[in-house]
PDB file of C-alpha atoms in Angstrom:
ATOM      1  CA  MET A1343       0.000   0.000   0.000  1.00 35.00           C
ATOM      2  CA  THR A1344       2.071   2.872  -1.273  1.00 37.00           C
ATOM      3  CA  GLY A1345       1.461   6.394  -2.427  1.00 39.00           C
ATOM      4  CA  ASN A1346       1.442   9.907  -1.066  1.00 48.00           C
ATOM      5  CA  ARG A1347       2.497  10.180   2.573  1.00 64.00           C
ATOM      6  CA  ASN A1348      -0.721  11.986   3.407  1.00 62.00           C
ATOM      7  CA  THR A1349      -3.025   9.518   1.664  1.00 62.00           C
ATOM      8  CA  PRO A1350      -5.442   7.825   4.115  1.00 59.00           C
ATOM      9  CA  ARG A1351      -4.688   4.109   4.386  1.00 73.00           C
ATOM     10  CA  THR A1352      -7.529   1.639   4.748  1.00 83.00           C
ATOM     11  CA  LEU A1353      -6.657  -1.560   6.612  1.00 93.00           C
ATOM     12  CA  VAL A1354      -8.733  -4.736   6.675  1.00 93.00           C
ATOM     13  CA  VAL A1355      -9.070  -6.845   9.820  1.00 95.00           C
ATOM     14  CA  ARG A1356      -9.035 -10.397   8.455  1.00 94.00           C
ATOM     15  CA  ARG A1357     -10.175 -13.448  10.392  1.00 94.00           C
ATOM     16  CA  MET A1358      -8.322 -16.168   8.549  1.00 94.00           C
ATOM     17  CA  PRO A1359      -9.624 -19.768   8.630  1.00 94.00           C
ATOM     18  CA  PHE A1360      -6.311 -21.347   9.639  1.00 95.00           C
ATOM     19  CA  THR A1361      -6.268 -24.886  10.995  1.00 93.00           C
ATOM     20  CA  PHE A1362      -3.665 -25.958  13.539  1.00 95.00           C
ATOM     21  CA  ASP A1363      -3.795 -29.665  14.250  1.00 95.00           C
ATOM     22  CA  ASP A1364      -1.796 -31.806  16.646  1.00 95.00           C
ATOM     23  CA  ASP A1365       0.053 -33.444  13.770  1.00 96.00           C
ATOM     24  CA  ILE A1366       1.984 -30.252  12.953  1.00 97.00           C
ATOM     25  CA  SER A1367       5.661 -31.062  13.411  1.00 97.00           C
ATOM     26  CA  VAL A1368       8.053 -28.778  15.276  1.00 98.00           C
ATOM     27  CA  GLN A1369      10.259 -29.249  12.216  1.00 98.00           C
ATOM     28  CA  TRP A1370       7.439 -28.228   9.882  1.00 98.00           C
ATOM     29  CA  ASN A1371       9.973 -27.596   7.111  1.00 98.00           C
ATOM     30  CA  ALA A1372      11.752 -30.947   6.990  1.00 97.00           C
ATOM     31  CA  ALA A1373      14.302 -29.637   4.500  1.00 97.00           C
ATOM     32  CA  ARG A1374      15.186 -26.713   6.791  1.00 98.00           C
ATOM     33  CA  PRO A1375      14.715 -27.885  10.400  1.00 98.00           C
ATOM     34  CA  GLU A1376      16.822 -25.117  11.922  1.00 98.00           C
ATOM     35  CA  TRP A1377      14.735 -22.520  10.112  1.00 98.00           C
ATOM     36  CA  SER A1378      11.631 -24.196  11.523  1.00 98.00           C
ATOM     37  CA  TYR A1379      12.981 -23.813  15.061  1.00 98.00           C
ATOM     38  CA  MET A1380      13.878 -20.171  14.457  1.00 98.00           C
ATOM     39  CA  VAL A1381      10.383 -19.329  13.197  1.00 98.00           C
ATOM     40  CA  ASN A1382       8.872 -21.200  16.147  1.00 98.00           C
ATOM     41  CA  GLY A1383      10.999 -19.113  18.503  1.00 98.00           C
ATOM     42  CA  ALA A1384       9.777 -15.893  16.908  1.00 98.00           C
ATOM     43  CA  SER A1385       6.179 -17.115  17.050  1.00 98.00           C
ATOM     44  CA  LEU A1386       6.460 -17.640  20.814  1.00 98.00           C
ATOM     45  CA  THR A1387       6.995 -13.897  21.265  1.00 98.00           C
ATOM     46  CA  MET A1388       3.853 -12.785  19.451  1.00 98.00           C
ATOM     47  CA  PRO A1389       1.255 -13.349  22.236  1.00 98.00           C
ATOM     48  CA  TYR A1390       3.350 -11.071  24.473  1.00 98.00           C
ATOM     49  CA  LEU A1391       4.754  -8.509  22.046  1.00 98.00           C
ATOM     50  CA  GLU A1392       1.581  -7.761  20.110  1.00 98.00           C
ATOM     51  CA  PRO A1393      -0.732  -7.210  23.122  1.00 98.00           C
ATOM     52  CA  PHE A1394       1.913  -4.752  24.367  1.00 98.00           C
ATOM     53  CA  LEU A1395       1.798  -2.941  21.018  1.00 98.00           C
ATOM     54  CA  ILE A1396      -2.002  -2.908  21.140  1.00 98.00           C
ATOM     55  CA  ARG A1397      -2.111  -1.429  24.658  1.00 98.00           C
ATOM     56  CA  THR A1398       0.483   1.176  23.686  1.00 98.00           C
ATOM     57  CA  MET A1399      -1.492   2.302  20.656  1.00 98.00           C
ATOM     58  CA  LYS A1400      -4.734   2.415  22.646  1.00 98.00           C
ATOM     59  CA  LYS A1401      -3.090   4.696  25.194  1.00 97.00           C
ATOM     60  CA  ALA A1402      -1.819   6.944  22.411  1.00 97.00           C
ATOM     61  CA  LEU A1403      -5.190   7.295  20.639  1.00 97.00           C
ATOM     62  CA  PRO A1404      -6.378  10.350  22.649  1.00 95.00           C
ATOM     63  CA  GLN A1405      -3.361  12.313  21.392  1.00 93.00           C
ATOM     64  CA  PHE A1406      -4.402  12.098  17.739  1.00 95.00           C
ATOM     65  CA  GLN A1407      -6.599  14.660  15.990  1.00 94.00           C
ATOM     66  CA  ASP A1408      -6.652  13.282  12.446  1.00 94.00           C
ATOM     67  CA  PRO A1409      -9.734  11.025  11.977  1.00 94.00           C
ATOM     68  CA  ALA A1410      -7.934   9.024   9.273  1.00 94.00           C
ATOM     69  CA  LEU A1411      -5.011   8.265  11.594  1.00 95.00           C
ATOM     70  CA  ILE A1412      -7.370   7.358  14.426  1.00 95.00           C
ATOM     71  CA  GLN A1413      -9.169   4.868  12.181  1.00 95.00           C
ATOM     72  CA  GLU A1414      -5.870   3.489  10.871  1.00 96.00           C
ATOM     73  CA  VAL A1415      -4.630   2.898  14.411  1.00 97.00           C
ATOM     74  CA  LYS A1416      -7.894   1.188  15.374  1.00 97.00           C
ATOM     75  CA  ASP A1417      -7.620  -1.113  12.349  1.00 97.00           C
ATOM     76  CA  TYR A1418      -3.957  -1.762  13.167  1.00 97.00           C
ATOM     77  CA  ILE A1419      -5.050  -2.851  16.639  1.00 98.00           C
ATOM     78  CA  GLY A1420      -7.589  -5.211  15.058  1.00 98.00           C
ATOM     79  CA  GLN A1421      -4.981  -6.774  12.788  1.00 97.00           C
ATOM     80  CA  GLU A1422      -2.471  -7.227  15.601  1.00 98.00           C
ATOM     81  CA  ALA A1423      -5.134  -8.876  17.760  1.00 98.00           C
ATOM     82  CA  GLN A1424      -5.744 -11.430  15.023  1.00 97.00           C
ATOM     83  CA  HIS A1425      -2.002 -12.040  14.689  1.00 98.00           C
ATOM     84  CA  TYR A1426      -1.301 -12.932  18.284  1.00 98.00           C
ATOM     85  CA  GLN A1427      -4.463 -15.030  18.613  1.00 98.00           C
ATOM     86  CA  GLN A1428      -3.498 -17.134  15.604  1.00 98.00           C
ATOM     87  CA  HIS A1429       0.096 -17.468  16.807  1.00 98.00           C
ATOM     88  CA  ARG A1430      -1.114 -18.559  20.222  1.00 98.00           C
ATOM     89  CA  LYS A1431      -3.021 -21.431  18.618  1.00 97.00           C
ATOM     90  CA  PHE A1432       0.082 -22.511  16.722  1.00 98.00           C
ATOM     91  CA  ASN A1433       2.279 -22.064  19.796  1.00 98.00           C
ATOM     92  CA  ASP A1434      -0.024 -24.295  21.838  1.00 97.00           C
ATOM     93  CA  ILE A1435       0.642 -27.107  19.350  1.00 97.00           C
ATOM     94  CA  ILE A1436       4.406 -26.590  19.680  1.00 97.00           C
ATOM     95  CA  LYS A1437       4.368 -26.355  23.481  1.00 96.00           C
ATOM     96  CA  ALA A1438       2.363 -29.569  23.733  1.00 95.00           C
ATOM     97  CA  LYS A1439       5.362 -31.432  22.306  1.00 95.00           C
ATOM     98  CA  GLY A1440       6.963 -31.309  25.757  1.00 94.00           C
ATOM     99  CA  TYR A1441       9.070 -28.140  25.871  1.00 96.00           C
ATOM    100  CA  ASP A1442       8.623 -27.450  29.574  1.00 93.00           C
ATOM    101  CA  GLN A1443      11.121 -24.567  29.700  1.00 96.00           C
ATOM    102  CA  ILE A1444       8.963 -22.482  27.364  1.00 97.00           C
ATOM    103  CA  GLU A1445       6.701 -21.682  30.322  1.00 97.00           C
ATOM    104  CA  ALA A1446       9.553 -19.878  32.114  1.00 97.00           C
ATOM    105  CA  LEU A1447      10.387 -17.968  28.918  1.00 98.00           C
ATOM    106  CA  GLU A1448       6.772 -16.897  28.529  1.00 98.00           C
ATOM    107  CA  LYS A1449       6.703 -15.630  32.111  1.00 98.00           C
ATOM    108  CA  GLN A1450       9.847 -13.620  31.456  1.00 98.00           C
ATOM    109  CA  MET A1451       8.300 -12.068  28.354  1.00 98.00           C
ATOM    110  CA  LEU A1452       5.121 -11.237  30.254  1.00 98.00           C
ATOM    111  CA  ASP A1453       7.132  -9.657  33.066  1.00 98.00           C
ATOM    112  CA  GLU A1454       9.369  -7.591  30.776  1.00 98.00           C
ATOM    113  CA  PHE A1455       6.566  -6.220  28.641  1.00 98.00           C
ATOM    114  CA  SER A1456       4.587  -5.444  31.802  1.00 98.00           C
ATOM    115  CA  TYR A1457       7.634  -3.601  33.130  1.00 98.00           C
ATOM    116  CA  LEU A1458       7.940  -1.525  29.953  1.00 98.00           C
ATOM    117  CA  GLU A1459       4.263  -0.653  30.064  1.00 97.00           C
ATOM    118  CA  LYS A1460       4.270   0.350  33.742  1.00 97.00           C
ATOM    119  CA  ASN A1461       7.692   1.965  34.086  1.00 98.00           C
ATOM    120  CA  LYS A1462       8.522   3.475  30.698  1.00 98.00           C
ATOM    121  CA  SER A1463       6.924   6.549  29.180  1.00 98.00           C
ATOM    122  CA  LEU A1464       4.319   6.423  26.460  1.00 98.00           C
ATOM    123  CA  LYS A1465       6.909   8.119  24.254  1.00 98.00           C
ATOM    124  CA  PHE A1466       9.311   5.222  24.768  1.00 98.00           C
ATOM    125  CA  ASN A1467       6.664   2.551  24.201  1.00 98.00           C
ATOM    126  CA  LEU A1468       5.387   4.275  21.069  1.00 98.00           C
ATOM    127  CA  ALA A1469       8.973   4.556  19.784  1.00 98.00           C
ATOM    128  CA  TYR A1470       9.336   0.825  20.509  1.00 98.00           C
ATOM    129  CA  ALA A1471       6.171   0.141  18.498  1.00 98.00           C
ATOM    130  CA  ALA A1472       7.322   2.289  15.578  1.00 97.00           C
ATOM    131  CA  GLY A1473      10.770   0.705  15.712  1.00 96.00           C
ATOM    132  CA  PHE A1474       9.451  -2.830  15.788  1.00 97.00           C
ATOM    133  CA  GLU A1475       7.135  -2.134  12.869  1.00 97.00           C
ATOM    134  CA  SER A1476      10.082  -0.755  10.868  1.00 96.00           C
ATOM    135  CA  MET A1477      11.859  -4.064  11.421  1.00 96.00           C
ATOM    136  CA  ALA A1478       8.681  -6.038  10.671  1.00 97.00           C
ATOM    137  CA  LEU A1479       8.302  -4.182   7.366  1.00 97.00           C
ATOM    138  CA  THR A1480      11.799  -5.121   6.249  1.00 96.00           C
ATOM    139  CA  LEU A1481      11.365  -8.678   7.537  1.00 97.00           C
ATOM    140  CA  GLY A1482       8.128  -8.998   5.585  1.00 97.00           C
ATOM    141  CA  HIS A1483       9.878  -8.008   2.368  1.00 97.00           C
ATOM    142  CA  TRP A1484      12.624 -10.550   3.034  1.00 97.00           C
ATOM    143  CA  LEU A1485      10.237 -13.400   3.853  1.00 98.00           C
ATOM    144  CA  ILE A1486       8.144 -12.773   0.759  1.00 97.00           C
ATOM    145  CA  ASN A1487      11.112 -12.363  -1.565  1.00 96.00           C
ATOM    146  CA  GLN A1488      12.674 -15.538  -0.132  1.00 96.00           C
ATOM    147  CA  ARG A1489       9.387 -17.445   0.243  1.00 97.00           C
ATOM    148  CA  ALA A1490      10.286 -20.366  -2.028  1.00 96.00           C
ATOM    149  CA  TYR A1491      13.652 -20.853  -0.315  1.00 97.00           C
ATOM    150  CA  LEU A1492      12.304 -20.525   3.229  1.00 98.00           C
ATOM    151  CA  PHE A1493       8.892 -22.193   2.871  1.00 97.00           C
ATOM    152  CA  GLY A1494       9.090 -24.342  -0.264  1.00 97.00           C
ATOM    153  CA  GLY A1495       7.761 -27.853   0.397  1.00 96.00           C
ATOM    154  CA  SER A1496       6.956 -27.039   4.022  1.00 98.00           C
ATOM    155  CA  ASP A1497       3.761 -27.569   6.018  1.00 97.00           C
ATOM    156  CA  SER A1498       1.234 -25.304   4.342  1.00 96.00           C
ATOM    157  CA  ARG A1499      -0.514 -24.470   7.606  1.00 97.00           C
ATOM    158  CA  VAL A1500       2.582 -22.856   9.091  1.00 98.00           C
ATOM    159  CA  ALA A1501       3.840 -21.221   5.893  1.00 98.00           C
ATOM    160  CA  SER A1502       0.402 -19.691   5.282  1.00 97.00           C
ATOM    161  CA  LEU A1503       0.274 -18.309   8.830  1.00 98.00           C
ATOM    162  CA  ILE A1504       3.666 -16.626   8.579  1.00 98.00           C
ATOM    163  CA  LEU A1505       3.148 -15.194   5.101  1.00 97.00           C
ATOM    164  CA  TRP A1506      -0.315 -13.851   6.012  1.00 97.00           C
ATOM    165  CA  HIS A1507       1.108 -12.219   9.105  1.00 98.00           C
ATOM    166  CA  PHE A1508       3.811 -10.393   7.194  1.00 98.00           C
ATOM    167  CA  VAL A1509       1.604  -9.408   4.277  1.00 97.00           C
ATOM    168  CA  GLU A1510      -0.386  -7.536   6.904  1.00 97.00           C
ATOM    169  CA  GLU A1511       2.761  -6.164   8.540  1.00 98.00           C
ATOM    170  CA  ILE A1512       3.550  -4.624   5.161  1.00 97.00           C
ATOM    171  CA  GLU A1513      -0.043  -3.442   4.768  1.00 97.00           C
ATOM    172  CA  HIS A1514      -0.071  -1.593   8.111  1.00 97.00           C
ATOM    173  CA  LYS A1515       3.515  -0.359   7.796  1.00 96.00           C
ATOM    174  CA  CYS A1516       2.540   3.287   8.363  1.00 96.00           C
ATOM    175  CA  ALA A1517       0.308   2.994  11.436  1.00 97.00           C
ATOM    176  CA  ALA A1518       2.826   2.923  14.297  1.00 97.00           C
ATOM    177  CA  PHE A1519       5.240   5.229  12.465  1.00 97.00           C
ATOM    178  CA  ASP A1520       2.566   7.848  11.820  1.00 96.00           C
ATOM    179  CA  ALA A1521       1.294   7.486  15.388  1.00 97.00           C
ATOM    180  CA  TYR A1522       4.750   8.183  16.813  1.00 97.00           C
ATOM    181  CA  GLN A1523       5.299  11.097  14.427  1.00 96.00           C
ATOM    182  CA  ALA A1524       1.954  12.630  15.327  1.00 96.00           C
ATOM    183  CA  ALA A1525       2.497  12.283  19.073  1.00 96.00           C
ATOM    184  CA  TYR A1526       6.225  13.050  19.358  1.00 96.00           C
ATOM    185  CA  GLY A1527       8.175  12.987  16.092  1.00 94.00           C
ATOM    186  CA  GLN A1528      11.637  13.128  17.634  1.00 96.00           C
ATOM    187  CA  TYR A1529      14.036  11.436  15.201  1.00 97.00           C
ATOM    188  CA  TRP A1530      16.773  10.240  17.572  1.00 97.00           C
ATOM    189  CA  TYR A1531      14.264   8.769  19.975  1.00 97.00           C
ATOM    190  CA  ARG A1532      12.581   6.871  17.139  1.00 96.00           C
ATOM    191  CA  LEU A1533      16.005   5.499  16.199  1.00 96.00           C
ATOM    192  CA  TYR A1534      16.571   4.454  19.804  1.00 97.00           C
ATOM    193  CA  GLY A1535      13.205   2.678  19.785  1.00 96.00           C
ATOM    194  CA  THR A1536      14.157   0.790  16.623  1.00 96.00           C
ATOM    195  CA  PHE A1537      17.405  -0.537  18.080  1.00 96.00           C
ATOM    196  CA  PHE A1538      15.849  -1.372  21.445  1.00 97.00           C
ATOM    197  CA  ALA A1539      12.865  -3.202  19.946  1.00 97.00           C
ATOM    198  CA  ALA A1540      14.982  -5.187  17.476  1.00 96.00           C
ATOM    199  CA  ILE A1541      17.430  -6.383  20.126  1.00 97.00           C
ATOM    200  CA  HIS A1542      14.685  -7.031  22.683  1.00 97.00           C
ATOM    201  CA  ILE A1543      12.512  -9.208  20.472  1.00 97.00           C
ATOM    202  CA  MET A1544      15.428 -11.057  18.855  1.00 97.00           C
ATOM    203  CA  LYS A1545      16.680 -11.924  22.351  1.00 97.00           C
ATOM    204  CA  PHE A1546      13.449 -13.716  23.187  1.00 98.00           C
ATOM    205  CA  SER A1547      13.176 -15.377  19.773  1.00 98.00           C
ATOM    206  CA  ARG A1548      16.678 -16.779  20.162  1.00 98.00           C
ATOM    207  CA  ARG A1549      15.979 -18.105  23.639  1.00 98.00           C
ATOM    208  CA  GLY A1550      12.854 -19.800  22.323  1.00 98.00           C
ATOM    209  CA  TYR A1551      14.494 -21.705  19.513  1.00 98.00           C
ATOM    210  CA  ILE A1552      17.461 -22.682  21.674  1.00 98.00           C
ATOM    211  CA  ILE A1553      15.082 -24.243  24.227  1.00 98.00           C
ATOM    212  CA  MET A1554      13.524 -26.389  21.510  1.00 98.00           C
ATOM    213  CA  MET A1555      16.758 -27.296  19.799  1.00 98.00           C
ATOM    214  CA  LYS A1556      18.409 -28.298  23.066  1.00 97.00           C
ATOM    215  CA  LYS A1557      15.548 -30.595  24.028  1.00 97.00           C
ATOM    216  CA  ASP A1558      15.587 -32.226  20.606  1.00 97.00           C
ATOM    217  CA  GLY A1559      19.366 -32.623  20.627  1.00 96.00           C
ATOM    218  CA  ALA A1560      19.870 -30.285  17.663  1.00 97.00           C
ATOM    219  CA  TRP A1561      21.701 -27.527  19.543  1.00 97.00           C
ATOM    220  CA  GLY A1562      24.616 -29.859  20.211  1.00 96.00           C
ATOM    221  CA  SER A1563      25.069 -30.568  16.505  1.00 97.00           C
ATOM    222  CA  ILE A1564      27.827 -28.546  14.838  1.00 97.00           C
ATOM    223  CA  ARG A1565      25.986 -28.764  11.530  1.00 97.00           C
ATOM    224  CA  SER A1566      22.791 -27.394  13.077  1.00 97.00           C
ATOM    225  CA  ARG A1567      24.632 -24.562  14.776  1.00 97.00           C
ATOM    226  CA  ILE A1568      26.312 -23.634  11.485  1.00 98.00           C
ATOM    227  CA  ASN A1569      22.929 -23.663   9.738  1.00 98.00           C
ATOM    228  CA  VAL A1570      21.508 -21.335  12.398  1.00 98.00           C
ATOM    229  CA  ILE A1571      24.385 -18.934  11.781  1.00 97.00           C
ATOM    230  CA  LYS A1572      23.776 -19.133   8.029  1.00 97.00           C
ATOM    231  CA  TYR A1573      20.076 -18.320   8.404  1.00 97.00           C
ATOM    232  CA  ASN A1574      20.864 -15.419  10.726  1.00 97.00           C
ATOM    233  CA  LEU A1575      23.414 -14.010   8.284  1.00 97.00           C
ATOM    234  CA  ARG A1576      20.987 -14.437   5.402  1.00 96.00           C
ATOM    235  CA  PHE A1577      18.332 -12.648   7.451  1.00 95.00           C
ATOM    236  CA  LEU A1578      20.579  -9.762   8.520  1.00 95.00           C
ATOM    237  CA  THR A1579      22.002  -9.132   5.058  1.00 95.00           C
ATOM    238  CA  GLY A1580      18.524  -9.435   3.556  1.00 95.00           C
ATOM    239  CA  ILE A1581      16.862  -6.851   5.777  1.00 95.00           C
ATOM    240  CA  ALA A1582      19.810  -4.453   6.125  1.00 93.00           C
ATOM    241  CA  PRO A1583      19.178  -2.169   3.092  1.00 92.00           C
ATOM    242  CA  LYS A1584      15.543  -1.399   3.915  1.00 92.00           C
ATOM    243  CA  LEU A1585      16.162  -1.280   7.654  1.00 92.00           C
ATOM    244  CA  LEU A1586      18.935   1.270   7.120  1.00 93.00           C
ATOM    245  CA  HIS A1587      16.552   3.280   4.937  1.00 92.00           C
ATOM    246  CA  SER A1588      14.019   3.280   7.777  1.00 92.00           C
ATOM    247  CA  MET A1589      16.644   4.912  10.000  1.00 92.00           C
ATOM    248  CA  LEU A1590      17.050   7.955   7.769  1.00 94.00           C
ATOM    249  CA  PRO A1591      15.643  11.221   9.173  1.00 95.00           C
ATOM    250  CA  SER A1592      13.574  11.706   6.011  1.00 94.00           C
ATOM    251  CA  HIS A1593      12.187   8.150   5.975  1.00 94.00           C
ATOM    252  CA  HIS A1594       8.524   7.375   5.643  1.00 95.00           C
ATOM    253  CA  PRO A1595       7.246   3.786   5.184  1.00 95.00           C
ATOM    254  CA  THR A1596       5.543   4.747   1.920  1.00 94.00           C
ATOM    255  CA  ASP A1597       9.016   5.271   0.457  1.00 94.00           C
ATOM    256  CA  ILE A1598       9.373   1.475   0.352  1.00 93.00           C
ATOM    257  CA  ASP A1599       7.168  -0.051  -2.325  1.00 94.00           C
ATOM    258  CA  ASP A1600       5.322  -3.228  -1.400  1.00 95.00           C
ATOM    259  CA  PRO A1601       6.300  -6.576  -2.957  1.00 95.00           C
ATOM    260  CA  GLN A1602       4.104  -7.530  -5.892  1.00 94.00           C
ATOM    261  CA  TRP A1603       3.268 -10.866  -4.254  1.00 95.00           C
ATOM    262  CA  SER A1604       1.844  -9.130  -1.166  1.00 95.00           C
ATOM    263  CA  LYS A1605      -0.261  -6.847  -3.361  1.00 94.00           C
ATOM    264  CA  GLU A1606      -1.636  -9.885  -5.165  1.00 93.00           C
ATOM    265  CA  TRP A1607      -2.300 -11.635  -1.843  1.00 94.00           C
ATOM    266  CA  LEU A1608      -4.481  -8.723  -0.709  1.00 93.00           C
ATOM    267  CA  LYS A1609      -6.492  -8.813  -3.932  1.00 91.00           C
ATOM    268  CA  VAL A1610      -6.927 -12.582  -3.839  1.00 92.00           C
ATOM    269  CA  HIS A1611      -8.094 -12.511  -0.213  1.00 91.00           C
ATOM    270  CA  LYS A1612     -11.322 -10.779  -1.178  1.00 83.00           C
ATOM    271  CA  ARG A1613     -12.393 -13.944  -3.016  1.00 82.00           C
ATOM    272  CA  HIS A1614     -10.343 -16.852  -1.696  1.00 74.00           C
ATOM    273  CA  ASP A1615      -9.416 -16.490   1.965  1.00 76.00           C
ATOM    274  CA  ALA A1616      -9.688 -20.250   2.544  1.00 82.00           C
ATOM    275  CA  GLU A1617      -7.141 -20.992  -0.179  1.00 84.00           C
ATOM    276  CA  LEU A1618      -4.761 -18.395   1.284  1.00 92.00           C
ATOM    277  CA  ALA A1619      -4.949 -20.245   4.601  1.00 92.00           C
ATOM    278  CA  HIS A1620      -3.594 -23.346   2.825  1.00 92.00           C
ATOM    279  CA  LEU A1621      -1.042 -22.153   0.275  1.00 93.00           C
ATOM    280  CA  ASP A1622       0.553 -24.626  -2.102  1.00 93.00           C
ATOM    281  CA  THR A1623       4.107 -24.529  -0.783  1.00 95.00           C
ATOM    282  CA  ASN A1624       5.356 -26.451  -3.803  1.00 94.00           C
ATOM    283  CA  ASN A1625       4.217 -23.624  -6.055  1.00 91.00           C
ATOM    284  CA  LEU A1626       5.158 -20.438  -4.214  1.00 92.00           C
ATOM    285  CA  MET A1627       6.926 -18.743  -7.109  1.00 87.00           C
ATOM    286  CA  THR A1628       3.813 -18.719  -9.289  1.00 79.00           C
ATOM    287  CA  PRO A1629       2.133 -15.298  -9.081  1.00 71.00           C
ATOM    288  CA  ILE A1630      -0.580 -15.854  -6.519  1.00 75.00           C
ATOM    289  CA  GLY A1631      -3.226 -13.948  -8.476  1.00 60.00           C
ATOM    290  CA  THR A1632      -3.038 -16.307 -11.468  1.00 59.00           C
ATOM    291  CA  ARG A1633      -3.956 -19.379  -9.433  1.00 61.00           C
ATOM    292  CA  PHE A1634      -7.307 -18.122  -8.188  1.00 53.00           C
ATOM    293  CA  SER A1635      -8.490 -15.999 -11.095  1.00 46.00           C
TER     294      SER A1635
END
């Protein structure tokens, strides 16, 4: 969703018909098990991160005067609520596999986000939200551009969840940024929020996948550890150009054009939401709009 920086942006709150069954494997991409663990670790953070973002944006709403921004923020809140609810369902399947230490990690996440909410200023928490969304925008581009490599041949239920989530991260790329700019607009503080949020959420994601890999005996494998490093390097080099752009003083999310595949996904959803909940992971490079026309 690109265009003039002042153009009102209409977001859609989608209730996707995902199915998460007990037979979903922790290594849902058998060809890339370490990548599976890393995505699982990131998913564990969503039911704690996204409610924090929602509460932050709700607290900021009274500061806004522009009706279009107010509506955009409300729709952003609706999308984020759907995200963490769907991730919680998936996470419950993963946790049921016997990863007892995840409970302690979840408590730590709950405690830290509660601390930020109670002890940090609204300015800080809104900068965190804007910073996280800048990272999520760049991550969404990377996931979509690399979708065949990262999700090819994997469990459709998980791949569809992740790609839906980040199509919507790209769609609502302006909400938290515009909210922070309207309320505060201080450049260096926004930059601080970006660095803090990125390090904070990656810390928890890493702890999550290490818990799972240790229990399954994968963390002790040199090959697995090397693969984790490779995926991290691929991720960091993939997101770096757009993330650096987001740190420029003149940056606005509309400066970064959306991937064609995400644009097609949004169009297809109007007619085929059930199919988008079960993507053909053996055919991810085919333009999505041609399959459901």
